[in-house]
XYZ file of C-alpha atoms in Angstrom:
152
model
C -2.637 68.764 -35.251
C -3.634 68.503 -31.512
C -3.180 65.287 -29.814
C -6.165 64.830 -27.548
C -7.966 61.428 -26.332
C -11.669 61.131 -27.407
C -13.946 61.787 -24.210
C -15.674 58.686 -22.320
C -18.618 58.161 -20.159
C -18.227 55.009 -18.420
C -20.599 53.316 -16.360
C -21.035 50.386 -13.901
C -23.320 48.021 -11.966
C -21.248 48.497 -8.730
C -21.377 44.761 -8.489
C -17.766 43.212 -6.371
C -16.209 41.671 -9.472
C -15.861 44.737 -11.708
C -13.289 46.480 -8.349
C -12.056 43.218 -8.032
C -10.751 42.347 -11.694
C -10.442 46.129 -12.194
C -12.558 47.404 -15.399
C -16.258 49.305 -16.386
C -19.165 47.504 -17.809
C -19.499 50.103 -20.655
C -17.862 52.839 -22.169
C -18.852 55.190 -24.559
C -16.656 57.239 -27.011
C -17.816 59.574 -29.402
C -21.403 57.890 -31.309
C -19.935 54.161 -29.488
C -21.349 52.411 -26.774
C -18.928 49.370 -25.775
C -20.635 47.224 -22.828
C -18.224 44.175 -21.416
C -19.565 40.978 -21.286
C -22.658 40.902 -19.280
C -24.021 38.216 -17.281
C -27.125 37.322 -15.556
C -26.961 38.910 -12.122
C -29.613 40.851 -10.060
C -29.038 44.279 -8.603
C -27.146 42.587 -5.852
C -24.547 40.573 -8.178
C -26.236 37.516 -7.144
C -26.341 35.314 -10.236
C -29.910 35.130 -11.876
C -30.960 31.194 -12.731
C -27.105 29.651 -11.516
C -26.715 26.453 -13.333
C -26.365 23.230 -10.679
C -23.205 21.918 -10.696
C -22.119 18.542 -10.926
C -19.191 17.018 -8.478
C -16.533 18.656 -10.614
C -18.112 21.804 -10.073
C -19.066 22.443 -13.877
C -23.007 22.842 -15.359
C -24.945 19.180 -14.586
C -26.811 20.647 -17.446
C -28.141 23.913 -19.423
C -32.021 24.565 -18.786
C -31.108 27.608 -17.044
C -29.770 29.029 -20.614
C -33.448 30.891 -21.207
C -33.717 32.097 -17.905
C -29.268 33.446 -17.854
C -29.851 34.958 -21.394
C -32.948 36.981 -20.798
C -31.275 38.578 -17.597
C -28.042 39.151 -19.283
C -30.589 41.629 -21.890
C -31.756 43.104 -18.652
C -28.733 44.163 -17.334
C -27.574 45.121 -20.793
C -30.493 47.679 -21.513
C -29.944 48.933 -18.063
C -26.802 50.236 -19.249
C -27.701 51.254 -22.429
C -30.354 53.295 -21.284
C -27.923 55.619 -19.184
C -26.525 56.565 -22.188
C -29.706 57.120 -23.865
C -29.791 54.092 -25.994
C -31.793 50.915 -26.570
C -31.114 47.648 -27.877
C -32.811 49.532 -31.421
C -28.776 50.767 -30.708
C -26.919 47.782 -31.100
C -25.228 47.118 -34.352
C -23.181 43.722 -32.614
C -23.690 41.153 -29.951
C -21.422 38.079 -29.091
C -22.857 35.390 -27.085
C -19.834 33.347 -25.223
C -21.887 30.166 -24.094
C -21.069 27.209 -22.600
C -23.498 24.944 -24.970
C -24.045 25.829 -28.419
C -27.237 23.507 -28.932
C -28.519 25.074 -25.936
C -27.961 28.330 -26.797
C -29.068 28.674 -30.265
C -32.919 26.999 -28.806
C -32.973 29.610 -25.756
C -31.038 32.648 -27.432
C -33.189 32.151 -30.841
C -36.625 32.899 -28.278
C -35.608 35.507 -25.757
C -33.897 37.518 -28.472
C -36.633 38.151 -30.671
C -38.879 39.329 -27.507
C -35.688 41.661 -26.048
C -35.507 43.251 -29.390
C -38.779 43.151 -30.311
C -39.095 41.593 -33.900
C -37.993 38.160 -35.306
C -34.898 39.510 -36.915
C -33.339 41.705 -34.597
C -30.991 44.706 -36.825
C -27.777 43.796 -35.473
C -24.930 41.240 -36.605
C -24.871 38.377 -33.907
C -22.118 35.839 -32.820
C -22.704 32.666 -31.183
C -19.394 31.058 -29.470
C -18.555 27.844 -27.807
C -16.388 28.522 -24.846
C -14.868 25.907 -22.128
C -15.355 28.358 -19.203
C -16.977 31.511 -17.903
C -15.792 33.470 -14.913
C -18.732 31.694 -12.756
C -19.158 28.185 -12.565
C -22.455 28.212 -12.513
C -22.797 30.608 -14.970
C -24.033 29.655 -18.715
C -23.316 33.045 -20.770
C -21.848 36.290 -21.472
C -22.941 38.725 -23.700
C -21.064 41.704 -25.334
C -22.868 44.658 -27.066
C -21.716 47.340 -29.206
C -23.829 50.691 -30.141
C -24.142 53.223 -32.043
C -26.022 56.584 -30.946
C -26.277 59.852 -32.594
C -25.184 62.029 -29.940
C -21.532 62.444 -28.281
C -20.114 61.300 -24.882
C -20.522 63.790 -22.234
């Protein structure tokens, strides 16, 4: 019985905070795709609708959820796609959020246009959370794939 570790293709945004807190954005072993919790950055890691803050430097309020979510899909296709996938791919997604009500209004539109039908094939988890690793940022989403072909 050999002892060898599956292969993995990993891949990044090359945004600051993946060096800095030391990890990839997705990996893929064997059929899985695994993508970390994305966020709603640009190309530059400059967040993408930043939520204004109030004087203890937390959300004044959450109508930038639409705008955060549907850049979060962005940057999550992105990666899928340089592994060949789409979101067709993804069998799971967890929304962390910082306001359910909020969430469930925004996250219940822009999903149905990122996937592309009103009940998008995948199981979905919507979580309260006290904190993201932004301040002004209102969501992270985690994805998990499955593809038909092998990590190279």
């Amino acid at each position: 019985m050999t002892n060898s570790k599956p292969s993995k293709k990993v891949e990044n945004h090359g945004v600051a905070w993946e060096r800095a807190f030391g990890y990839v954005q997705a990996v893929q072993v064997n059929d899985t795709i695994y993508v970390a919790g994305q966020l709603s950055h640009d190309d530059n890691g400059k967040l993408v609708a930043p939520a204004e803050l109030d004087e203890d430097k937390r959300p004044a309020d959450f109508s930038q959820m639409e705008s955060q979510i549907r850049q979060t899909y962005v940057n999550a296709k992105t990666l899928l796609a340089r592994y060949g996938a789409t979101l067709d791919d993804v069998v799971e997604e967890t929304l962390y959020v910082l306001d359910v009500p909020s969430a469930f209004a925004a996250g219940s539109k822009v999903r149905k246009v990122m996937y592309g039908t009103d009940v998008p094939q995948c199981a979905s988890n919507l979580i309260g959370v006290s904190a993201l690793a932004f301040p002004e940022q209102l969501v992270e989403i985690t994805f998990r794939a499955i593809i038909n072909h092998p990590a190279v």
